[in-house]
Amino acid sequence: MHPLLRSAWRRIQEDLDAAMREDPAATSKALVALTYPGIHAVWAYRLCHKLWVSNPALRPLARVISQLARALTGVEIHPGAVIGRRFFIDHGMGVVIGETAEVGDDVLMYHQVTLGGRSRGRFKRHPTIGNNVLLGAGAKIIGPITIGDGTKVGANALVVKDVPPNSVVTGIPANTSPGDVVA
């Protein structure tokens, strides 16, 4: 097998393993591969991102493919975003990930999460999400902020400030208190 195909196959397997680990309703990798829109969106993103970074002339094609994936999955991931390994979007519908967003490894994201910007311009304007982070349903993480490794963001939280590692944040706007630090 060609090394690029072998690498792609390993990534596909990692994505399926992440879905099986994170979703107790997942009963087989085959079912996940065929029926999980979050997985389909991530796979389409990986193709679009390769096009985006490989050649500026391919960026329009990457955007077209990403919009087709959005129409099919309900998940919008800009091809310029940087997403780590074993990223799993559970349910998916309504997820938006902006162009300058960065997502670490082993991140679990639920439906209607937004990694959005709050300014215009050609600079870093979307959040950076650390490794092993859980983003609850409906959470909005806005602006060029950092969510530390191991953090849990509660459902419907609005996060507009940096969050230290191993924290739990909830509310509108989201707050962390000393008692919320996760061990």
Short mmCIF file of C-alpha atoms in Angstrom, two decimals:
data_model
loop_
_atom_site.label_atom_id
_atom_site.label_comp_id
_atom_site.label_asym_id
_atom_site.label_seq_id
_atom_site.Cartn_x
_atom_site.Cartn_y
_atom_site.Cartn_z
CA MET A 1 0.00 0.00 0.00
CA HIS A 2 1.25 3.49 -0.85
CA PRO A 3 2.52 5.40 2.23
CA LEU A 4 -0.06 8.20 1.76
CA LEU A 5 -2.90 5.68 1.60
CA ARG A 6 -1.52 3.85 4.63
CA SER A 7 -1.39 7.14 6.56
CA ALA A 8 -4.94 8.06 5.51
CA TRP A 9 -6.17 4.60 6.50
CA ARG A 10 -4.56 4.97 9.96
CA ARG A 11 -6.28 8.35 10.43
CA ILE A 12 -9.64 6.87 9.42
CA GLN A 13 -9.15 4.07 11.94
CA GLU A 14 -8.21 6.58 14.67
CA ASP A 15 -11.36 8.60 13.94
CA LEU A 16 -13.51 5.48 14.12
CA ASP A 17 -11.81 4.37 17.35
CA ALA A 18 -12.49 7.82 18.85
CA ALA A 19 -16.18 7.56 17.95
CA MET A 20 -16.41 4.09 19.46
CA ARG A 21 -14.69 5.31 22.65
CA GLU A 22 -16.71 8.52 23.05
CA ASP A 23 -20.21 7.44 22.00
CA PRO A 24 -21.78 4.66 24.08
CA ALA A 25 -24.44 4.29 21.37
CA ALA A 26 -21.83 3.33 18.74
CA THR A 27 -22.15 -0.39 18.13
CA SER A 28 -19.73 -0.96 15.25
CA LYS A 29 -17.11 0.90 13.25
CA ALA A 30 -19.00 0.08 10.05
CA LEU A 31 -22.18 1.73 11.36
CA VAL A 32 -20.20 4.76 12.54
CA ALA A 33 -18.49 5.08 9.14
CA LEU A 34 -21.80 4.89 7.31
CA THR A 35 -24.12 6.92 9.53
CA TYR A 36 -22.28 9.48 11.68
CA PRO A 37 -22.36 12.98 10.13
CA GLY A 38 -19.70 14.25 12.55
CA ILE A 39 -17.28 11.64 11.20
CA HIS A 40 -18.21 12.49 7.60
CA ALA A 41 -17.63 16.20 8.30
CA VAL A 42 -14.19 15.53 9.79
CA TRP A 43 -13.20 13.36 6.84
CA ALA A 44 -14.35 16.01 4.36
CA TYR A 45 -12.44 18.63 6.39
CA ARG A 46 -9.25 16.55 6.22
CA LEU A 47 -9.47 16.45 2.41
CA CYS A 48 -10.30 20.17 2.19
CA HIS A 49 -7.50 21.12 4.57
CA LYS A 50 -4.98 19.18 2.47
CA LEU A 51 -6.13 21.14 -0.59
CA TRP A 52 -6.10 24.43 1.38
CA VAL A 53 -2.51 24.11 2.59
CA SER A 54 -1.02 22.42 -0.48
CA ASN A 55 -1.68 25.12 -3.08
CA PRO A 56 -3.41 28.54 -2.90
CA ALA A 57 -4.90 27.85 -6.35
CA LEU A 58 -6.84 24.93 -4.81
CA ARG A 59 -8.45 27.02 -2.05
CA PRO A 60 -11.65 27.73 -4.04
CA LEU A 61 -12.07 23.99 -4.62
CA ALA A 62 -11.50 23.35 -0.90
CA ARG A 63 -14.21 25.90 -0.03
CA VAL A 64 -16.67 24.37 -2.51
CA ILE A 65 -16.12 20.86 -1.12
CA SER A 66 -16.43 22.15 2.45
CA GLN A 67 -19.76 23.80 1.61
CA LEU A 68 -21.03 20.57 0.06
CA ALA A 69 -20.00 18.75 3.24
CA ARG A 70 -21.82 21.41 5.27
CA ALA A 71 -24.99 20.87 3.26
CA LEU A 72 -24.78 17.10 3.76
CA THR A 73 -23.75 17.01 7.43
CA GLY A 74 -24.91 20.25 9.05
CA VAL A 75 -21.32 20.83 10.21
CA GLU A 76 -19.28 23.77 8.92
CA ILE A 77 -15.52 23.47 9.24
CA HIS A 78 -13.43 26.03 7.41
CA PRO A 79 -10.62 24.31 5.46
CA GLY A 80 -8.09 26.70 7.01
CA ALA A 81 -8.80 25.52 10.56
CA VAL A 82 -6.21 23.23 12.15
CA ILE A 83 -7.66 20.11 13.76
CA GLY A 84 -5.75 17.45 15.64
CA ARG A 85 -6.12 13.71 15.78
CA ARG A 86 -9.02 11.68 17.13
CA PHE A 87 -11.40 14.65 17.00
CA PHE A 88 -15.00 13.50 17.41
CA ILE A 89 -18.14 15.54 16.82
CA ASP A 90 -21.11 13.80 18.44
CA HIS A 91 -24.41 14.50 16.65
CA GLY A 92 -22.78 17.38 14.78
CA MET A 93 -25.71 19.47 13.60
CA GLY A 94 -25.04 23.19 13.88
CA VAL A 95 -21.29 23.00 14.58
CA VAL A 96 -19.23 25.92 13.21
CA ILE A 97 -15.43 25.99 13.26
CA GLY A 98 -13.84 29.19 11.93
CA GLU A 99 -10.82 29.64 9.66
CA THR A 100 -8.18 30.41 12.30
CA ALA A 101 -9.48 27.97 14.92
CA GLU A 102 -7.08 25.35 16.24
CA VAL A 103 -8.32 22.15 17.86
CA GLY A 104 -6.01 19.77 19.72
CA ASP A 105 -5.98 15.99 19.90
CA ASP A 106 -8.66 13.85 21.53
CA VAL A 107 -11.29 16.60 21.61
CA LEU A 108 -14.96 15.69 22.02
CA MET A 109 -17.43 18.25 20.65
CA TYR A 110 -21.20 18.07 20.88
CA HIS A 111 -23.80 19.63 18.57
CA GLN A 112 -24.27 23.36 18.06
CA VAL A 113 -20.79 24.31 19.28
CA THR A 114 -19.27 27.42 17.70
CA LEU A 115 -15.57 28.21 17.56
CA GLY A 116 -16.10 31.72 16.27
CA GLY A 117 -14.49 35.09 15.86
CA ARG A 118 -15.44 38.48 17.19
CA SER A 119 -13.47 40.72 14.85
CA ARG A 120 -12.70 41.21 11.19
CA GLY A 121 -9.35 41.05 9.52
CA ARG A 122 -6.72 38.62 8.34
CA PHE A 123 -5.24 37.57 11.66
CA LYS A 124 -5.90 34.99 14.39
CA ARG A 125 -9.50 35.63 15.39
CA HIS A 126 -10.81 32.19 16.45
CA PRO A 127 -10.07 30.10 19.56
CA THR A 128 -7.37 27.55 20.25
CA ILE A 129 -8.67 24.41 21.95
CA GLY A 130 -6.18 22.26 23.87
CA ASN A 131 -5.90 18.47 24.01
CA ASN A 132 -8.43 16.24 25.81
CA VAL A 133 -11.09 18.96 25.92
CA LEU A 134 -14.85 18.37 26.08
CA LEU A 135 -17.06 21.04 24.49
CA GLY A 136 -20.67 20.70 25.68
CA ALA A 137 -23.72 21.07 23.46
CA GLY A 138 -24.36 24.65 22.37
CA ALA A 139 -21.12 26.05 23.79
CA LYS A 140 -19.85 29.20 22.11
CA ILE A 141 -16.12 29.84 22.32
CA ILE A 142 -15.54 33.24 20.76
CA GLY A 143 -12.38 35.12 19.85
CA PRO A 144 -8.64 34.40 19.85
CA ILE A 145 -8.67 32.77 23.28
CA THR A 146 -7.13 29.54 24.55
CA ILE A 147 -8.98 26.70 26.25
CA GLY A 148 -6.40 24.73 28.25
CA ASP A 149 -5.77 20.99 28.02
CA GLY A 150 -8.18 18.77 29.92
CA THR A 151 -10.88 21.43 30.25
CA LYS A 152 -14.61 20.74 30.21
CA VAL A 153 -16.83 23.47 28.78
CA GLY A 154 -20.44 23.15 29.92
CA ALA A 155 -23.47 23.08 27.65
CA ASN A 156 -24.49 26.52 26.36
CA ALA A 157 -21.50 28.24 27.99
CA LEU A 158 -20.31 31.47 26.38
CA VAL A 159 -16.53 31.58 26.71
CA VAL A 160 -14.77 34.85 25.84
CA LYS A 161 -11.65 34.64 28.06
CA ASP A 162 -8.73 32.22 28.29
CA VAL A 163 -9.39 29.13 30.40
CA PRO A 164 -6.57 27.42 32.33
CA PRO A 165 -5.90 23.69 31.89
CA ASN A 166 -8.02 21.13 33.73
CA SER A 167 -10.89 23.52 34.43
CA VAL A 168 -14.65 23.32 34.23
CA VAL A 169 -16.35 26.41 32.80
CA THR A 170 -20.07 27.13 32.76
CA GLY A 171 -22.45 30.04 32.34
CA ILE A 172 -23.01 33.17 30.29
CA PRO A 173 -20.41 34.54 30.27
CA ALA A 174 -18.54 31.42 31.38
CA ASN A 175 -16.79 31.44 34.73
CA THR A 176 -14.24 29.21 36.38
CA SER A 177 -14.06 29.00 40.13
CA PRO A 178 -11.34 27.37 42.23
CA GLY A 179 -13.73 24.58 43.17
CA ASP A 180 -14.30 23.77 39.49
CA VAL A 181 -10.79 22.55 38.71
CA VAL A 182 -10.88 18.98 37.47
CA ALA A 183 -8.30 16.59 38.96
#
